[in-house]
Amino acid sequence: MKKKLLALLITACMLFALAPAVAGAAAEPLEIKLAIGSPTLSVNGATSTIQKPFKSNGTTMVPLSVITKAFGAGLKLEKNKIITLSYNKTTVVLTIGSKTVKVNGGAVALAAEPKIVNSVTMVPLRVIVSAFGATLNLSGNNITIKGFKAESASTGTGNNTSGIDSDAGKTKVGDSYYGWSMNYPSDLALADQSDNGSQLIWTSVAEDRSIYLAIEEIDQAYTRQEVRDHIQEYFNETEFAVESTTVNAGGLSYEKTVSRDRNGWYFEYHAFQAQNRIYLIAAGVKSDSRDDLNAYKSMLDSFKPSFPSGDKSVKDITRVKDGFYTAVDKDYGLAVKLPVNWFRDDKSANPTFVSEDGFMDFQISSLAPGDTAEAWLDRSRKELENEFQSDYVRSTNESTIQLADGPAQVLSYEYSWDKKTWYKEYEIFFVSGTHKYEANFFYKIDGTTKGDTLYNQIVGSLDIDIAFVEKNFSELDDTDALNDLTVTKTSKTYGYSITLPQSWYGSKKDFEADEVEYGMPYGSFGISVGGELAASDYPQAITEAVGTDPDLKKAGATVLSSTTTTIGGATAYKIAVGLDNLDIPQVITYLALDHNGKTYLLTYTLDKAAYTDANRGKIEGVINTFKFNN
């Protein structure tokens, strides 16, 4: 993420031109009195105590609360450093650590930047007072401001804004769920925070400095070397350690590693063990000198694997509430609440979330005219009955679930690949506008109700931005539409052609090579040309291998059938072999045939649970399109 600040110097007359007209007679007059070096503030005669104003580079700095409370200005705080003040129709934006302020979008250069002093945010007075249309008179150290209260003292505040006064003056940041805190890196901006908040990155505008924080759950204590190895897992390809040591300070012990990479970066890592977690905090600087890491020494040293719940100077940035966080996929217009131990699969193109407790994915496709969620469910149930042998699927049920966007149809069932371990799957079908939405949720059955509870909590929280999808997604055929479409593949080198479903996907798809391979639901299909055996030798060779090969014996191999058939006008020797001892038992079917001095071997593999008449019929139909072209 890159940001560029445009600093424009504008004159005092231009600044006053940006200020709003003074409020009418109905506005409440305001007189504020304060003094540099004095803790006393007077607002219309009522006094209170504030942190003492001071001068910095000739600029009077006052507590932010003088502006928000005296003028009744609204306040919004973003990223714990960007302050937006709203007063009637005027907006003033300041950034802690930046000498640029924006008044109604116009940039003004400051002599002194907003800063945090003793946990209080101090801001430049004159630029804000002038923008609010008030007058400011100085007499020695005494300051008198005259203006008017905001027309609505609640502007910019309330439940619908983020970062209200409670965020002002925060000097530390932490996470109450993961239990950590540290000084806020005020010269950096929070660039990224993972869905559940276990990983965070702060970066500079120039992207030449960064802070990285990662929390990882562990099931038992690590040795010192294991912690150091854990640190090195975060190294990039050209990174190498220049220091590795154990540090004991402030009652805490941690492993410290300093490294350098060949791209001009230095890094300092601190790794702590606490609360069955490894906390890794790292600072990085792009520099020719390791000494530049010292700029982050106090920040690194401030890190603690604990959260001080009573410390009002700590901003809690946790994303976890009651053990759940909200994952948002803006590209798909999707939001869903997930347990903290669920993670997004970043390698998946469509939204996919996984954990040891289960799996869920989400897909969007086009809605055909006249189609409904009920008809979609009915098709899926028939497909399920065709694709699983009856003794590998059970407890099929239809129901509905209420989503944020309306009721969805649900097909649930239990299935197994080996009749030993069973899983439960929910297929959720929802239609709206011109699109279909499908979510799949499954978990391993363990004899408890945990899986069904998670299903109701997770899937029930699905919230789809229908308007976004309608605007950004157009026609998207699903795999059902592709099942009826085919493509003919031809090999000029080996003189054959075959027609494949367009829903199959090729892992080896060069038909001029001696081997091709395609994936399909519940199995694979391949063609190879060549080999030392003639087609008629395959039945005996496979039978002998099943009886003698130790790997095949271990896999529980048995010859299920051995017959002949005709493919492309040639006699094909067909042998089916069952492999019962695999994690997922399979049946491999070989079809060998000779043509023009070459042996062609067509092979298809199906999971035993999917070894149905319907699935075999589909594949045999494909094989029947095989023909020789010479």
XYZ file of C-alpha atoms in Angstrom:
630
model
C 0.000 0.000 0.000
C 1.503 3.338 -1.051
C 0.397 6.784 0.069
C 1.782 10.136 -0.972
C 1.250 13.313 1.025
C 1.028 16.486 -1.057
C 2.254 19.464 1.015
C 1.074 22.835 -0.284
C 1.949 26.138 1.382
C -1.047 28.480 1.307
C -1.265 31.967 2.771
C -3.295 33.074 5.770
C -5.868 34.777 3.549
C -6.432 31.531 1.658
C -6.854 29.682 4.913
C -9.506 32.105 6.110
C -11.263 31.762 2.775
C -11.736 28.070 3.569
C -13.370 28.840 6.906
C -17.186 28.716 7.158
C -19.336 31.746 7.726
C -19.842 32.508 11.423
C -22.980 30.914 12.781
C -26.082 33.014 13.117
C -27.536 34.437 16.272
C -28.929 31.065 17.273
C -25.430 29.614 17.762
C -24.036 29.633 21.308
C -21.208 32.212 21.754
C -17.950 30.766 22.976
C -15.027 32.294 24.897
C -12.057 30.098 25.675
C -9.160 31.186 27.865
C -5.946 29.244 28.442
C -2.250 29.939 28.803
C 1.012 28.337 27.700
C 2.473 26.425 30.625
C -0.799 26.566 32.635
C -3.075 23.578 33.375
C -6.192 25.811 33.669
C -8.804 26.026 30.909
C -11.784 28.396 31.021
C -14.778 27.890 28.710
C -17.419 30.620 29.099
C -16.208 31.102 32.686
C -16.269 27.401 33.667
C -12.786 26.179 34.531
C -11.221 22.731 34.207
C -7.760 21.188 34.254
C -5.904 20.188 31.112
C -2.388 19.123 30.173
C -0.289 22.292 29.875
C -0.148 23.868 26.401
C 3.346 24.468 25.030
C 5.096 25.969 22.039
C 6.878 23.920 19.367
C 8.685 25.712 16.538
C 6.669 28.826 17.394
C 3.368 26.893 17.198
C 1.030 26.709 20.184
C 0.125 23.089 20.937
C -2.995 22.302 23.011
C -4.750 19.077 24.055
C -7.141 17.780 21.407
C -9.930 17.767 24.003
C -9.852 21.603 24.033
C -11.174 21.495 20.477
C -13.625 18.627 20.792
C -15.149 19.611 24.120
C -15.061 23.421 23.937
C -16.183 23.797 20.303
C -18.304 20.646 20.318
C -16.423 19.417 17.255
C -16.891 15.859 16.077
C -13.899 13.546 16.122
C -12.977 10.482 14.097
C -9.678 8.651 14.567
C -8.373 6.187 11.963
C -5.357 3.884 12.239
C -4.735 5.470 15.638
C -3.082 8.481 13.966
C -5.377 10.188 11.404
C -7.607 12.736 13.186
C -10.683 14.116 11.428
C -12.449 17.064 13.114
C -15.879 18.125 11.903
C -17.374 21.519 12.769
C -20.581 22.545 11.028
C -19.582 22.269 7.332
C -15.850 22.343 7.949
C -13.586 19.284 8.047
C -10.024 19.415 9.366
C -7.771 16.373 8.939
C -4.511 16.079 10.886
C -2.085 13.189 11.115
C 0.067 12.479 14.138
C 3.678 12.910 13.055
C 2.803 14.818 9.844
C 3.261 18.551 9.200
C 0.429 18.608 6.672
C -3.152 19.454 7.645
C -6.130 19.484 5.276
C -8.960 21.973 5.664
C -11.964 21.048 3.508
C -9.535 19.171 1.259
C -6.978 21.975 0.918
C -3.497 21.212 2.235
C -1.716 23.513 4.711
C 1.909 23.142 5.839
C 2.492 23.290 9.597
C 5.618 24.283 11.505
C 4.945 21.606 14.129
C 3.171 18.277 13.732
C 0.502 16.812 16.069
C 2.105 14.537 18.634
C 1.328 12.443 21.695
C 2.779 13.721 24.962
C 2.225 11.824 28.215
C -0.621 9.863 26.597
C -2.392 13.076 25.480
C -2.772 14.091 21.834
C -1.461 17.649 21.357
C -2.508 19.578 18.231
C -1.603 22.958 16.673
C -4.139 25.512 17.854
C -4.170 28.375 15.325
C -4.874 26.375 12.152
C -7.891 24.663 13.740
C -9.311 27.790 15.387
C -8.977 29.740 12.121
C -10.668 26.954 10.145
C -13.566 27.073 12.630
C -14.025 30.813 11.926
C -13.008 31.846 15.454
C -10.605 34.634 16.492
C -7.444 34.071 18.489
C -5.733 36.783 20.554
C -2.347 36.372 22.234
C -1.078 38.434 25.168
C 2.223 37.052 26.358
C 1.453 33.442 27.293
C -2.269 34.116 27.637
C -4.605 32.994 24.849
C -8.212 34.108 24.281
C -10.405 32.462 21.626
C -13.824 33.754 20.619
C -16.220 31.874 18.380
C -19.354 29.772 18.489
C -20.288 26.267 19.557
C -20.912 23.844 16.734
C -24.484 23.936 15.449
C -24.729 20.259 16.451
C -22.374 19.231 19.200
C -22.800 15.603 18.262
C -21.525 16.023 14.674
C -19.172 13.182 13.847
C -19.781 11.332 17.078
C -22.085 8.552 18.149
C -22.382 4.856 17.413
C -22.018 5.227 13.652
C -18.444 6.585 13.649
C -15.169 4.882 14.302
C -12.519 6.187 16.634
C -14.502 8.508 18.935
C -12.863 10.483 21.789
C -12.059 7.214 23.536
C -9.268 6.677 20.962
C -7.720 10.084 21.400
C -4.420 10.088 23.226
C -3.761 6.373 22.827
C -0.023 5.729 22.890
C -0.083 1.943 22.902
C -1.750 -0.757 20.864
C -2.710 -4.306 21.771
C -5.084 -7.218 21.339
C -7.217 -8.342 24.272
C -7.908 -11.760 22.723
C -4.344 -12.698 21.835
C -2.991 -10.971 24.923
C -0.269 -8.569 23.802
C 0.526 -4.859 23.890
C 3.278 -2.490 22.822
C 3.996 1.169 22.126
C 2.277 2.347 18.965
C 4.733 2.790 16.060
C 3.570 6.365 15.444
C 5.707 6.916 12.331
C 4.103 3.920 10.588
C 0.593 3.064 9.414
C -1.197 -0.236 9.942
C -1.046 -1.632 6.401
C -2.568 -5.053 6.944
C -4.233 -7.135 9.630
C -5.197 -10.750 9.006
C -8.844 -11.754 9.248
C -8.517 -13.016 12.808
C -5.863 -10.501 13.850
C -3.043 -13.023 14.360
C -0.766 -11.229 11.882
C -0.219 -7.473 11.475
C 2.044 -5.255 9.393
C 2.825 -1.563 9.889
C 4.721 0.228 7.109
C 6.073 3.663 6.304
C 4.732 5.749 3.427
C 7.940 5.068 1.483
C 7.732 1.361 2.376
C 11.324 1.430 3.632
C 10.467 0.601 7.254
C 8.075 -1.943 8.702
C 6.912 -3.713 11.830
C 5.605 -7.273 11.624
C 3.747 -9.137 14.363
C 2.633 -12.776 14.232
C 1.013 -14.955 16.895
C 0.994 -18.720 16.495
C -0.674 -21.291 18.735
C 1.573 -24.139 19.980
C 0.605 -27.357 21.738
C 3.698 -27.583 23.955
C 6.735 -25.554 24.976
C 9.512 -25.015 22.440
C 13.196 -25.450 23.191
C 15.418 -22.425 22.736
C 16.652 -23.783 19.433
C 13.117 -24.487 18.263
C 12.206 -20.848 18.929
C 15.237 -19.716 16.933
C 14.237 -22.082 14.127
C 10.744 -20.597 14.302
C 12.206 -17.125 13.735
C 14.141 -18.298 10.698
C 10.931 -19.625 9.145
C 10.103 -15.946 8.540
C 13.370 -15.260 6.692
C 13.193 -14.482 2.976
C 15.335 -16.309 0.439
C 18.341 -13.969 0.688
C 18.199 -13.326 4.432
C 20.871 -14.465 6.883
C 21.411 -14.016 10.632
C 24.094 -11.695 11.994
C 23.090 -12.094 15.667
C 21.194 -14.720 17.622
C 20.942 -14.569 21.395
C 18.703 -14.982 24.441
C 17.606 -11.808 26.231
C 16.314 -11.531 29.789
C 14.850 -8.107 30.574
C 11.984 -6.740 32.637
C 11.075 -10.164 33.948
C 10.690 -11.534 30.406
C 12.862 -13.883 28.385
C 12.888 -13.944 24.596
C 14.995 -15.017 21.662
C 16.520 -12.209 19.637
C 17.762 -12.534 16.065
C 19.162 -9.758 13.900
C 19.410 -10.465 10.184
C 20.235 -8.885 6.883
C 19.159 -9.696 3.352
C 20.818 -9.007 0.038
C 18.175 -6.474 -0.953
C 19.376 -3.881 1.543
C 17.188 -4.662 4.580
C 18.063 -5.223 8.231
C 15.608 -7.008 10.532
C 15.411 -7.507 14.280
C 13.192 -10.318 15.606
C 12.013 -10.907 19.174
C 10.186 -14.196 19.892
C 8.341 -14.842 23.166
C 6.662 -17.964 24.558
C 3.545 -17.359 26.643
C -0.051 -18.597 26.953
C 0.634 -21.590 24.683
C 1.632 -19.175 21.925
C 4.712 -17.909 20.135
C 4.690 -14.114 19.761
C 7.014 -12.859 17.035
C 7.612 -9.115 16.736
C 10.017 -7.869 14.075
C 11.263 -4.489 12.856
C 12.714 -3.991 9.394
C 14.564 -1.057 7.852
C 15.966 -0.616 4.367
C 19.354 0.830 5.108
C 23.096 0.452 4.687
C 23.540 0.581 8.451
C 22.314 -1.805 11.110
C 22.288 1.162 13.485
C 19.055 2.399 11.879
C 17.252 -0.450 13.646
C 17.869 1.478 16.883
C 14.983 3.788 15.942
C 12.653 0.914 16.874
C 14.484 -0.306 19.967
C 12.087 1.317 22.451
C 9.090 0.035 20.508
C 10.458 -3.528 20.354
C 11.436 -3.374 24.026
C 7.916 -2.225 24.925
C 6.309 -5.412 23.565
C 4.709 -7.600 26.218
C 2.858 -10.904 25.736
C 0.020 -9.647 27.911
C -2.828 -7.148 27.613
C -3.330 -4.568 30.406
C -7.125 -4.337 30.331
C -7.210 -1.429 32.763
C -4.671 0.717 30.880
C -6.594 3.443 29.043
C -3.553 4.378 26.969
C -3.819 1.048 25.081
C -5.969 0.882 21.954
C -7.502 -2.591 21.647
C -7.471 -3.606 17.975
C -8.737 -7.153 18.453
C -10.935 -8.576 15.725
C -12.127 -11.438 17.898
C -15.353 -11.286 19.892
C -16.685 -14.283 21.802
C -14.224 -16.504 19.960
C -15.374 -15.387 16.468
C -14.140 -12.868 13.924
C -15.683 -11.542 10.714
C -13.921 -12.496 7.491
C -14.696 -10.184 4.590
C -14.033 -11.009 0.945
C -14.643 -7.721 -0.856
C -14.021 -9.292 -4.272
C -16.980 -11.643 -3.768
C -19.130 -9.305 -1.703
C -19.087 -11.813 1.173
C -18.878 -11.516 4.942
C -18.961 -14.473 7.339
C -18.281 -14.964 11.050
C -15.731 -17.680 11.778
C -14.167 -19.225 14.882
C -10.720 -17.827 15.578
C -9.021 -21.102 14.597
C -10.421 -20.962 11.037
C -8.247 -19.490 8.290
C -8.737 -18.267 4.739
C -7.096 -20.402 2.042
C -5.272 -17.670 0.129
C -4.371 -20.058 -2.685
C -8.013 -20.620 -3.599
C -9.564 -18.313 -6.202
C -13.000 -18.388 -4.560
C -13.593 -17.767 -0.831
C -12.428 -20.872 1.052
C -11.993 -21.264 4.809
C -10.449 -24.206 6.645
C -9.576 -25.502 10.091
C -9.085 -28.807 11.860
C -12.819 -28.655 12.615
C -14.084 -28.378 9.063
C -14.128 -26.659 5.681
C -16.307 -24.147 3.877
C -16.192 -22.620 0.416
C -18.398 -20.210 -1.511
C -19.134 -19.938 -5.242
C -21.144 -17.721 -7.555
C -22.660 -18.720 -10.912
C -25.346 -17.480 -13.259
C -29.023 -18.237 -12.715
C -30.711 -19.737 -15.762
C -34.171 -18.350 -16.611
C -36.835 -20.161 -14.602
C -34.356 -21.922 -12.318
C -34.962 -21.961 -8.552
C -33.086 -22.967 -5.419
C -35.529 -25.839 -4.942
C -34.893 -27.195 -8.458
C -31.161 -26.774 -7.923
C -31.334 -28.821 -4.719
C -33.338 -31.544 -6.485
C -30.687 -31.834 -9.220
C -27.933 -32.054 -6.637
C -29.704 -34.804 -4.733
C -30.075 -36.889 -7.885
C -26.418 -36.289 -8.720
C -25.433 -37.429 -5.217
C -27.379 -40.659 -5.644
C -25.588 -41.325 -8.951
C -22.096 -40.489 -7.737
C -21.950 -42.470 -4.471
C -22.511 -46.144 -3.944
C -25.497 -46.547 -1.627
C -23.505 -47.995 1.274
C -21.073 -45.031 1.246
C -23.720 -42.345 1.826
C -26.456 -42.068 4.450
C -28.760 -39.690 6.351
C -29.643 -37.578 3.323
C -31.919 -34.701 4.322
C -33.406 -31.510 2.898
C -33.982 -28.348 4.952
C -33.756 -24.544 4.868
C -31.547 -22.036 6.645
C -32.186 -18.331 7.100
C -29.377 -16.173 5.728
C -29.080 -12.416 6.098
C -30.310 -12.103 2.509
C -33.173 -14.584 2.724
C -33.918 -18.316 3.079
C -31.616 -20.855 1.407
C -32.209 -24.500 0.530
C -29.942 -27.084 2.183
C -29.018 -30.633 1.182
C -27.193 -32.479 3.956
C -25.788 -35.998 4.034
C -23.143 -38.175 5.612
C -20.566 -39.957 3.449
C -17.425 -42.062 3.734
C -14.579 -43.106 1.459
C -13.760 -46.275 3.386
C -16.867 -46.977 5.553
C -14.727 -46.310 8.625
C -14.407 -42.541 8.845
C -17.549 -40.561 8.109
C -18.074 -36.919 7.179
C -21.109 -34.694 7.102
C -21.646 -32.189 4.323
C -24.109 -29.365 3.862
C -24.725 -27.966 0.388
C -26.398 -24.568 0.657
C -28.279 -23.171 -2.368
C -29.393 -19.545 -2.557
C -30.628 -17.530 -5.544
C -31.130 -13.805 -5.917
C -31.305 -11.548 -8.936
C -29.448 -13.118 -11.855
C -27.052 -15.267 -9.820
C -26.852 -18.506 -7.856
C -24.851 -18.729 -4.635
C -23.530 -22.025 -3.305
C -21.769 -22.668 -0.014
C -20.383 -26.070 0.953
C -19.671 -26.896 4.578
C -18.343 -30.221 5.835
C -16.715 -31.706 8.898
C -15.508 -35.032 10.221
C -18.106 -36.769 12.384
C -16.738 -37.307 15.890
C -19.834 -38.360 17.826
C -20.519 -34.844 19.174
C -22.796 -32.024 18.078
C -19.871 -29.636 17.577
C -19.991 -29.847 13.772
C -23.696 -29.079 13.500
C -23.307 -26.201 15.957
C -20.500 -24.735 13.837
C -22.617 -25.138 10.718
C -25.462 -23.120 12.218
C -23.098 -20.448 13.551
C -20.925 -20.063 10.449
C -23.336 -20.610 7.589
C -26.095 -18.737 9.396
C -23.825 -15.659 9.478
C -23.262 -15.562 5.689
C -24.002 -12.056 4.424
C -23.837 -11.430 0.665
C -23.702 -8.005 -0.939
C -26.219 -8.828 -3.665
C -26.025 -5.371 -5.253
C -22.223 -5.652 -5.545
C -22.446 -9.069 -7.209
C -25.122 -7.925 -9.646
C -22.954 -4.963 -10.638
C -19.607 -6.747 -10.895
C -20.422 -10.343 -11.908
C -22.065 -11.180 -15.213
C -22.552 -14.594 -16.845
C -20.763 -17.420 -15.026
C -21.466 -20.962 -16.138
C -21.178 -23.550 -13.362
C -19.789 -27.065 -13.819
C -23.307 -28.410 -14.396
C -23.430 -26.459 -17.659
C -19.994 -27.749 -18.683
C -20.989 -31.381 -18.128
C -23.061 -31.315 -21.303
C -20.292 -29.714 -23.378
C -17.457 -31.661 -24.972
C -14.248 -31.072 -26.869
C -12.452 -33.447 -29.240
C -8.717 -33.899 -28.706
C -6.470 -35.242 -31.477
C -2.956 -36.654 -31.467
C -1.241 -36.347 -34.853
C 1.864 -38.081 -33.531
C 0.043 -41.185 -32.315
C -2.910 -41.092 -34.710
C -5.944 -41.028 -32.416
C -8.731 -38.753 -31.237
C -11.056 -38.756 -28.226
C -13.942 -36.548 -27.082
C -13.765 -35.298 -23.471
C -16.258 -33.439 -21.249
C -15.295 -29.773 -20.911
C -15.628 -30.043 -17.137
C -12.553 -32.312 -17.003
C -9.256 -30.573 -16.281
C -5.901 -31.566 -17.731
C -2.781 -32.071 -15.634
C -0.949 -33.502 -18.663
C -2.721 -32.229 -21.769
C -0.166 -32.321 -24.580
C -1.678 -34.910 -26.927
C 1.517 -35.033 -28.969
C 3.280 -36.467 -25.906
C 3.157 -40.198 -25.129
C 1.088 -39.594 -21.986
C -1.931 -37.417 -21.157
C -3.874 -37.208 -17.903
C -7.129 -35.524 -16.867
C -8.884 -35.081 -13.564
C -12.599 -35.570 -13.051
C -14.922 -35.756 -10.043
C -13.828 -38.614 -7.762
C -11.081 -39.851 -10.078
C -8.739 -39.488 -13.048
C -8.354 -40.594 -16.657
C -5.237 -41.115 -18.775
C -3.850 -42.389 -22.067
C -0.305 -43.646 -22.608
C 1.328 -44.963 -25.775
C 4.297 -47.326 -25.981
C 5.712 -49.726 -23.429
C 7.342 -53.147 -23.695
C 4.166 -55.241 -23.506
C 1.686 -56.111 -26.185
C -1.964 -55.511 -25.301
C -2.656 -59.226 -24.894
C 0.125 -59.489 -22.282
C -1.495 -57.023 -19.861
C -4.009 -59.347 -18.122
C -1.300 -61.839 -17.095
C 1.250 -59.125 -16.227
C -1.192 -57.262 -13.984
C -2.404 -60.459 -12.316
C 1.167 -61.522 -11.545
C 2.016 -58.070 -10.187
C -1.008 -58.118 -7.881
C 0.109 -61.469 -6.478
C 3.814 -60.665 -6.022
C 4.486 -56.925 -5.754
C 4.862 -55.972 -2.037
C 3.513 -52.444 -2.557
C 0.401 -53.766 -4.256
C -0.058 -56.348 -1.514
C 0.221 -53.596 1.085
C -2.423 -51.619 -0.826
C -4.759 -54.631 -0.677
C -4.779 -55.115 -4.444
C -7.129 -57.693 -5.985
C -8.125 -58.361 -9.590
C -11.864 -57.675 -9.760
C -12.434 -58.613 -13.406
C -10.621 -59.399 -16.647
C -12.551 -59.226 -19.946
C -12.228 -58.051 -23.525
C -14.077 -55.331 -25.395
C -13.720 -53.324 -28.608
C -12.338 -49.777 -28.746
C -11.764 -47.903 -31.994
C -12.236 -51.079 -33.954
C -9.479 -52.902 -32.042
C -9.713 -55.616 -29.383
C -9.047 -54.138 -25.929
C -8.046 -56.161 -22.883
C -9.865 -54.759 -19.837
C -8.638 -55.444 -16.280
C -10.135 -53.887 -13.109
C -8.002 -53.865 -9.923
C -9.292 -52.929 -6.473
C -7.008 -51.252 -3.909
C -8.781 -51.664 -0.581
C -6.093 -50.672 1.917
C -5.506 -47.111 0.705
C -6.683 -44.177 2.792
C -9.286 -43.747 0.076
C -9.916 -47.190 -1.527
C -9.870 -47.082 -5.315
C -10.591 -49.149 -8.401
C -8.213 -48.825 -11.364
C -9.424 -50.019 -14.756
C -6.902 -50.715 -17.530
C -7.816 -51.044 -21.215
C -4.924 -52.144 -23.479
C -5.109 -52.318 -27.266
C -2.671 -52.548 -30.204
C -2.623 -50.491 -33.409
C 0.045 -50.182 -36.111
C 2.729 -51.703 -33.911
C 2.011 -49.528 -30.876
C 0.302 -50.409 -27.605
C -2.276 -47.904 -26.285
C -3.220 -48.051 -22.605
C -6.349 -46.208 -21.459
C -6.663 -46.035 -17.670
C -9.301 -44.624 -15.359
C -9.321 -44.525 -11.596
C -12.419 -44.076 -9.432
C -12.701 -43.854 -5.682
C -14.447 -47.044 -4.598
C -17.218 -45.016 -2.991
C -17.858 -43.466 -6.423
C -17.598 -46.744 -8.374
C -21.195 -46.510 -9.479
C -22.906 -47.591 -12.672
C -23.545 -43.924 -13.489
C -19.919 -42.825 -13.094
C -18.555 -45.821 -14.960
C -21.119 -45.233 -17.695
C -19.939 -41.639 -18.151
C -16.308 -42.725 -18.491
C -17.099 -45.665 -20.735
C -19.018 -43.249 -22.935
C -15.867 -41.134 -23.264
C -13.770 -44.225 -24.038
C -16.220 -45.225 -26.765
C -15.352 -41.987 -28.614
C -11.704 -43.098 -28.902
C -10.775 -43.842 -32.509
C -7.721 -44.180 -34.713
C -7.142 -41.657 -37.458
C -4.725 -43.738 -39.560
